[in-house]
Amino acid sequence: MTVDEVMQKLEEMGTEQTKKTFLRHGAKEPFFGVRVGDMKKLVKEVKRDQELAREWIHSEEEMIAACGWNTYSNYLSITPDEKLDLDEIKSLLQLIQNTIHSERNRVRYTMNQFVIAVGAYVSAMHHEAVDVAARIGVVRVDMGQTACKVPLATEYIKKIEERGKIGHKKKTCIC
């Protein structure tokens, strides 16, 4: 599917009530207000189109870029390490290290989540992700009128490591 096709499907699935909820959590217009559970319907159509997620990451539109980072993070959580492009992941970690604090609000949040995903799910890149997490430190994100907080990547990865869960993949994910 192309970006335009995915965006059309998302627009069709959006509701005003969901938009109100997301607005309280700091989302900025324009967006469609699609519930996460409803996005599962797109999974069957998009399938494993990593190319689309890499295209989204570099989008000029904040929410599309955030969706790209989030989608790629979820891809890492279910894909065996031997099927991952470790060079690409390494370059994305470097991009995050160099740009996260100057990125747009929601993109900062999902970039931070990507570092956590690499550190948690990609055994071969765990130490690099921990190093990047330490270098980026605290990531500030406007979470709107909620008590939600941005996790500190170093602490989050450390908790996963303490539970002995580094490299444990999920069976499915929700983007």
Coordinates of C-alpha atoms in Angstrom, one line a residue:
M1 CA 0.0 0.0 0.0
T2 CA 1.1 3.6 -0.6
V3 CA 1.1 6.3 2.0
D4 CA -1.9 7.8 0.4
E5 CA -3.9 4.6 0.4
V6 CA -3.1 4.0 4.1
M7 CA -4.0 7.6 5.0
Q8 CA -7.4 7.2 3.1
K9 CA -8.1 4.0 5.1
L10 CA -7.2 5.7 8.4
E11 CA -9.4 8.7 7.6
E12 CA -12.4 6.3 7.0
M13 CA -11.8 4.6 10.4
G14 CA -11.5 7.8 12.5
T15 CA -14.1 9.1 15.0
E16 CA -14.7 12.4 16.7
Q17 CA -14.8 10.8 20.1
T18 CA -11.3 9.2 19.6
K19 CA -10.0 12.6 18.3
K20 CA -11.2 14.3 21.6
T21 CA -9.3 11.7 23.6
F22 CA -6.2 12.1 21.6
L23 CA -6.4 15.9 21.8
R24 CA -6.4 15.6 25.7
H25 CA -3.2 13.6 25.3
G26 CA -1.5 16.3 23.4
A27 CA -2.2 15.2 19.8
K28 CA -2.2 18.1 17.3
E29 CA -4.4 18.5 14.2
P30 CA -4.6 17.3 11.6
F31 CA -5.3 13.7 12.5
F32 CA -8.1 11.2 12.0
G33 CA -8.9 9.8 15.5
V34 CA -8.4 6.1 14.8
R35 CA -8.5 3.8 17.8
V36 CA -5.4 1.6 18.1
G37 CA -7.6 -1.6 18.0
D38 CA -9.1 -0.5 14.7
M39 CA -5.7 -0.1 13.2
K40 CA -5.3 -3.9 13.4
K41 CA -7.6 -4.0 10.3
L42 CA -4.8 -2.4 8.3
V43 CA -2.2 -4.9 9.4
K44 CA -3.6 -7.6 7.0
E45 CA -3.4 -5.2 4.1
V46 CA 0.0 -3.6 4.8
K47 CA 1.5 -6.9 6.1
R48 CA 5.2 -6.5 6.3
D49 CA 5.9 -3.5 4.3
Q50 CA 9.0 -2.2 6.1
E51 CA 9.8 0.0 3.1
L52 CA 6.6 2.0 3.8
A53 CA 7.7 2.4 7.5
R54 CA 11.2 3.7 6.4
E55 CA 9.4 6.1 4.0
W56 CA 7.2 7.4 6.9
I57 CA 10.1 7.9 9.3
H58 CA 11.4 10.7 7.0
S59 CA 8.1 12.4 6.4
E60 CA 7.7 16.1 6.8
E61 CA 4.4 15.5 8.6
E62 CA 4.9 14.9 12.3
M63 CA 2.3 12.3 12.8
I64 CA 3.3 10.3 9.8
A65 CA 6.9 10.3 10.9
A66 CA 5.9 9.3 14.4
C67 CA 3.8 6.4 12.9
G68 CA 6.9 5.3 10.9
W69 CA 9.1 5.1 14.0
N70 CA 6.4 3.3 16.0
T71 CA 5.8 0.8 13.2
Y72 CA 9.5 0.1 12.9
S73 CA 9.7 -0.4 16.7
N74 CA 6.9 -2.9 16.6
Y75 CA 8.5 -4.7 13.6
L76 CA 11.6 -5.1 15.8
S77 CA 9.5 -6.7 18.5
I78 CA 8.3 -9.6 16.3
T79 CA 11.0 -10.2 13.8
P80 CA 13.9 -12.6 14.4
D81 CA 17.3 -10.8 14.6
E82 CA 18.7 -12.7 11.7
K83 CA 16.0 -11.1 9.4
L84 CA 16.7 -7.6 10.6
D85 CA 18.9 -5.1 8.7
L86 CA 21.3 -4.4 11.6
D87 CA 23.3 -1.8 9.6
E88 CA 20.1 0.2 9.0
I89 CA 19.1 -0.1 12.7
K90 CA 22.6 1.2 13.6
S91 CA 22.3 4.2 11.3
L92 CA 18.8 4.9 12.7
L93 CA 20.2 4.9 16.2
Q94 CA 22.9 7.4 15.1
L95 CA 20.2 9.5 13.5
I96 CA 18.3 9.5 16.8
Q97 CA 21.3 10.3 18.8
N98 CA 22.1 13.3 16.6
T99 CA 18.6 14.7 16.1
I100 CA 16.1 13.6 18.8
H101 CA 16.2 16.8 20.8
S102 CA 15.6 19.0 17.8
E103 CA 12.8 16.8 16.4
R104 CA 9.1 17.5 16.5
N105 CA 7.2 16.6 19.7
R106 CA 5.6 13.2 18.8
V107 CA 8.6 12.2 16.7
R108 CA 10.8 12.7 19.8
Y109 CA 8.5 10.3 21.8
T110 CA 8.6 7.6 19.1
M111 CA 12.3 7.9 18.5
N112 CA 12.8 7.3 22.2
Q113 CA 10.5 4.3 22.0
F114 CA 12.6 3.0 19.0
V115 CA 15.8 3.1 21.2
I116 CA 14.0 1.2 23.9
A117 CA 12.7 -1.4 21.3
V118 CA 16.2 -1.9 19.9
G119 CA 17.7 -2.3 23.4
A120 CA 14.9 -4.7 24.4
Y121 CA 14.3 -6.8 21.3
V122 CA 17.5 -6.8 19.2
S123 CA 20.1 -8.7 21.2
A124 CA 22.9 -7.9 18.7
M125 CA 22.2 -4.2 19.1
H126 CA 21.4 -4.1 22.8
H127 CA 24.7 -2.5 24.0
E128 CA 24.6 0.1 21.2
A129 CA 21.0 1.0 22.1
V130 CA 22.0 1.4 25.8
D131 CA 24.9 3.7 24.8
V132 CA 22.6 5.8 22.6
A133 CA 20.0 5.9 25.4
A134 CA 22.7 7.2 27.8
R135 CA 23.8 9.9 25.3
I136 CA 20.3 11.2 24.6
G137 CA 19.3 11.2 28.3
V138 CA 16.0 12.8 29.2
V139 CA 13.6 13.4 26.3
R140 CA 11.0 16.1 26.8
V141 CA 7.7 15.7 25.1
D142 CA 4.5 17.8 25.6
M143 CA 2.0 15.1 26.7
G144 CA -1.0 17.5 26.7
Q145 CA -3.4 17.5 29.7
T146 CA -2.4 14.1 31.0
A147 CA -0.1 12.6 33.6
C148 CA 1.6 10.5 31.0
K149 CA 5.4 10.6 31.1
V150 CA 8.2 9.8 28.6
P151 CA 10.1 6.8 29.8
L152 CA 13.9 7.3 30.4
A153 CA 15.3 4.8 27.9
T154 CA 18.3 3.8 30.0
E155 CA 16.0 2.9 33.0
Y156 CA 13.4 1.1 30.8
I157 CA 16.0 -1.1 29.1
K158 CA 17.7 -1.8 32.4
K159 CA 14.4 -3.1 33.8
I160 CA 13.9 -5.4 30.9
E161 CA 17.5 -6.6 31.3
E162 CA 17.0 -7.3 35.0
R163 CA 14.0 -9.5 34.2
G164 CA 16.1 -11.5 31.7
K165 CA 13.9 -10.5 28.8
I166 CA 16.5 -9.0 26.4
G167 CA 15.9 -10.4 22.9
H168 CA 12.5 -12.0 23.8
K169 CA 10.2 -11.4 20.8
K170 CA 6.5 -10.9 20.9
K171 CA 4.2 -13.1 18.8
T172 CA 2.1 -10.2 17.5
C173 CA 2.1 -6.4 17.8
I174 CA -0.3 -3.5 17.5
C175 CA 1.1 -0.5 15.6

